PDB file of C-alpha atoms in Angstrom:
ATOM      1  CA  MET A   1     221.844 300.885 143.474  1.00  0.00           C
ATOM      2  CA  GLU A   2     220.506 303.119 140.724  1.00  0.00           C
ATOM      3  CA  VAL A   3     219.181 301.788 137.428  1.00  0.00           C
ATOM      4  CA  GLN A   4     221.986 303.512 135.513  1.00  0.00           C
ATOM      5  CA  ASP A   5     224.596 301.764 137.680  1.00  0.00           C
ATOM      6  CA  LYS A   6     223.089 298.389 136.768  1.00  0.00           C
ATOM      7  CA  LEU A   7     223.029 299.305 133.076  1.00  0.00           C
ATOM      8  CA  ASN A   8     226.659 300.430 133.306  1.00  0.00           C
ATOM      9  CA  ALA A   9     227.588 297.061 134.839  1.00  0.00           C
ATOM     10  CA  VAL A  10     225.946 295.267 131.910  1.00  0.00           C
ATOM     11  CA  GLN A  11     227.884 297.406 129.432  1.00  0.00           C
ATOM     12  CA  ARG A  12     231.171 296.809 131.289  1.00  0.00           C
ATOM     13  CA  TYR A  13     230.457 293.073 131.145  1.00  0.00           C
ATOM     14  CA  VAL A  14     229.970 293.218 127.368  1.00  0.00           C
ATOM     15  CA  ASP A  15     233.096 295.386 127.078  1.00  0.00           C
ATOM     16  CA  ALA A  16     235.129 292.804 129.026  1.00  0.00           C
ATOM     17  CA  PHE A  17     234.467 290.289 126.267  1.00  0.00           C
ATOM     18  CA  GLU A  18     235.106 292.812 123.502  1.00  0.00           C
ATOM     19  CA  THR A  19     238.553 293.633 124.910  1.00  0.00           C
ATOM     20  CA  ALA A  20     239.238 290.217 126.526  1.00  0.00           C
ATOM     21  CA  ASP A  21     239.916 292.067 129.806  1.00  0.00           C
ATOM     22  CA  ILE A  22     239.637 289.767 132.826  1.00  0.00           C
ATOM     23  CA  ASN A  23     240.227 292.742 135.135  1.00  0.00           C
ATOM     24  CA  ILE A  24     236.801 294.129 134.240  1.00  0.00           C
ATOM     25  CA  ILE A  25     235.274 290.818 135.317  1.00  0.00           C
ATOM     26  CA  LYS A  26     237.229 290.909 138.595  1.00  0.00           C
ATOM     27  CA  GLU A  27     235.949 294.443 139.276  1.00  0.00           C
ATOM     28  CA  LEU A  28     232.308 293.530 138.590  1.00  0.00           C
ATOM     29  CA  TYR A  29     232.053 290.543 140.946  1.00  0.00           C
ATOM     30  CA  ALA A  30     232.071 290.355 144.744  1.00  0.00           C
ATOM     31  CA  ALA A  31     234.707 288.084 146.285  1.00  0.00           C
ATOM     32  CA  ASP A  32     232.046 285.566 147.370  1.00  0.00           C
ATOM     33  CA  ALA A  33     229.922 285.713 144.202  1.00  0.00           C
ATOM     34  CA  THR A  34     228.480 282.757 142.318  1.00  0.00           C
ATOM     35  CA  VAL A  35     228.125 282.065 138.593  1.00  0.00           C
ATOM     36  CA  GLU A  36     225.698 279.458 137.232  1.00  0.00           C
ATOM     37  CA  ASP A  37     226.155 279.211 133.457  1.00  0.00           C
ATOM     38  CA  PRO A  38     223.893 277.718 132.273  1.00  0.00           C
ATOM     39  CA  VAL A  39     221.301 277.441 135.034  1.00  0.00           C
ATOM     40  CA  GLY A  40     221.297 273.860 136.289  1.00  0.00           C
ATOM     41  CA  SER A  41     225.028 273.340 135.762  1.00  0.00           C
ATOM     42  CA  ASP A  42     227.754 273.331 138.410  1.00  0.00           C
ATOM     43  CA  ILE A  43     228.014 276.645 140.246  1.00  0.00           C
ATOM     44  CA  HIS A  44     231.322 278.523 140.239  1.00  0.00           C
ATOM     45  CA  ASN A  45     231.793 279.780 143.818  1.00  0.00           C
ATOM     46  CA  GLY A  46     234.088 282.680 144.696  1.00  0.00           C
ATOM     47  CA  ILE A  47     236.144 285.061 142.621  1.00  0.00           C
ATOM     48  CA  ASP A  48     238.956 282.588 141.856  1.00  0.00           C
ATOM     49  CA  ALA A  49     236.568 280.037 140.334  1.00  0.00           C
ATOM     50  CA  ILE A  50     234.715 282.801 138.502  1.00  0.00           C
ATOM     51  CA  VAL A  51     237.922 284.231 137.028  1.00  0.00           C
ATOM     52  CA  ALA A  52     239.003 280.755 135.869  1.00  0.00           C
ATOM     53  CA  PHE A  53     235.601 280.269 134.200  1.00  0.00           C
ATOM     54  CA  TYR A  54     235.776 283.588 132.356  1.00  0.00           C
ATOM     55  CA  GLU A  55     239.429 283.184 131.373  1.00  0.00           C
ATOM     56  CA  GLY A  56     238.376 280.154 129.345  1.00  0.00           C
ATOM     57  CA  ALA A  57     235.678 282.119 127.526  1.00  0.00           C
ATOM     58  CA  LEU A  58     237.898 285.131 126.916  1.00  0.00           C
ATOM     59  CA  SER A  59     240.780 283.031 125.597  1.00  0.00           C
ATOM     60  CA  ALA A  60     238.361 281.325 123.169  1.00  0.00           C
ATOM     61  CA  GLY A  61     237.586 284.696 121.579  1.00  0.00           C
ATOM     62  CA  ILE A  62     233.956 284.779 122.721  1.00  0.00           C
ATOM     63  CA  LYS A  63     232.182 288.107 122.106  1.00  0.00           C
ATOM     64  CA  LEU A  64     228.817 289.326 123.396  1.00  0.00           C
ATOM     65  CA  GLN A  65     226.241 291.435 121.589  1.00  0.00           C
ATOM     66  CA  LEU A  66     223.213 292.805 123.417  1.00  0.00           C
ATOM     67  CA  SER A  67     220.050 291.702 121.624  1.00  0.00           C
ATOM     68  CA  GLY A  68     217.465 293.615 123.627  1.00  0.00           C
ATOM     69  CA  THR A  69     216.936 296.126 126.395  1.00  0.00           C
ATOM     70  CA  PRO A  70     218.128 295.217 129.906  1.00  0.00           C
ATOM     71  CA  ARG A  71     215.371 295.052 132.531  1.00  0.00           C
ATOM     72  CA  CYS A  72     216.014 296.276 136.084  1.00  0.00           C
ATOM     73  CA  ALA A  73     213.994 295.346 139.170  1.00  0.00           C
ATOM     74  CA  GLY A  74     215.040 295.567 142.784  1.00  0.00           C
ATOM     75  CA  SER A  75     218.698 294.617 143.144  1.00  0.00           C
ATOM     76  CA  GLU A  76     218.780 292.736 139.826  1.00  0.00           C
ATOM     77  CA  VAL A  77     219.116 293.246 136.088  1.00  0.00           C
ATOM     78  CA  ALA A  78     218.229 290.776 133.331  1.00  0.00           C
ATOM     79  CA  PHE A  79     219.625 291.239 129.846  1.00  0.00           C
ATOM     80  CA  PRO A  80     219.374 289.340 126.564  1.00  0.00           C
ATOM     81  CA  PHE A  81     222.416 288.946 124.367  1.00  0.00           C
ATOM     82  CA  GLN A  82     224.013 286.724 121.808  1.00  0.00           C
ATOM     83  CA  VAL A  83     227.261 284.885 122.487  1.00  0.00           C
ATOM     84  CA  LYS A  84     229.362 284.741 119.342  1.00  0.00           C
ATOM     85  CA  GLY A  85     232.331 282.451 118.965  1.00  0.00           C
ATOM     86  CA  PRO A  86     234.164 280.617 116.224  1.00  0.00           C
ATOM     87  CA  GLY A  87     231.469 278.750 114.287  1.00  0.00           C
ATOM     88  CA  MET A  88     228.686 279.162 116.836  1.00  0.00           C
ATOM     89  CA  SER A  89     226.240 281.512 118.520  1.00  0.00           C
ATOM     90  CA  ILE A  90     224.007 281.193 121.581  1.00  0.00           C
ATOM     91  CA  ASP A  91     221.001 283.310 122.567  1.00  0.00           C
ATOM     92  CA  VAL A  92     221.281 283.937 126.316  1.00  0.00           C
ATOM     93  CA  ILE A  93     219.557 285.861 129.084  1.00  0.00           C
ATOM     94  CA  ASP A  94     221.787 286.673 132.060  1.00  0.00           C
ATOM     95  CA  VAL A  95     220.538 287.836 135.441  1.00  0.00           C
ATOM     96  CA  PHE A  96     222.890 289.779 137.725  1.00  0.00           C
ATOM     97  CA  LYS A  97     222.058 290.279 141.408  1.00  0.00           C
ATOM     98  CA  PHE A  98     223.958 293.086 143.143  1.00  0.00           C
ATOM     99  CA  ASN A  99     224.941 293.669 146.762  1.00  0.00           C
ATOM    100  CA  ALA A 100     224.765 297.021 148.581  1.00  0.00           C
ATOM    101  CA  GLU A 101     228.273 297.875 147.325  1.00  0.00           C
ATOM    102  CA  GLY A 102     227.189 297.484 143.699  1.00  0.00           C
ATOM    103  CA  LYS A 103     229.094 294.248 143.099  1.00  0.00           C
ATOM    104  CA  VAL A 104     227.561 291.243 141.346  1.00  0.00           C
ATOM    105  CA  VAL A 105     226.884 288.521 143.936  1.00  0.00           C
ATOM    106  CA  SER A 106     225.058 286.151 141.596  1.00  0.00           C
ATOM    107  CA  MET A 107     225.035 285.626 137.852  1.00  0.00           C
ATOM    108  CA  ARG A 108     222.655 283.103 136.319  1.00  0.00           C
ATOM    109  CA  ALA A 109     222.695 282.432 132.574  1.00  0.00           C
ATOM    110  CA  PHE A 110     219.524 281.094 130.983  1.00  0.00           C
ATOM    111  CA  TRP A 111     220.125 279.113 127.797  1.00  0.00           C
ATOM    112  CA  GLY A 112     219.966 275.566 126.522  1.00  0.00           C
ATOM    113  CA  PRO A 113     220.699 273.491 123.425  1.00  0.00           C
ATOM    114  CA  GLU A 114     217.666 274.961 121.664  1.00  0.00           C
ATOM    115  CA  ASN A 115     219.311 278.405 121.888  1.00  0.00           C
ATOM    116  CA  MET A 116     222.491 277.339 120.080  1.00  0.00           C
ATOM    117  CA  ALA A 117     223.226 277.754 116.377  1.00  0.00           C
ATOM    118  CA  SER A 118     226.248 277.077 114.221  1.00  0.00           C
TER     119      SER A 118
END
């Protein structure tokens, strides 16, 4: 997978939140993908669990704003951004791992209470 393809996936992810479009999320993830948000919490396994997780965020009006340059290495991309919602913000770093087909097979979100602001 080329660097530009990974960067495009990051932008599509941000766009999904901007437009509240769950179909973009469905297109990004592999059927057997996992989401761990934040790292250390329960893992969402498979596309149905992942869609349910994101539907909650999208319905809450959460928006994402990139706060730095994505970094690509191997089959992964890490990117810093700020989650913005009603009365709160969170500084996050997500890491996507891609399969050979260019689908996200793992998303891990790094953030904790110290990264939250109101």
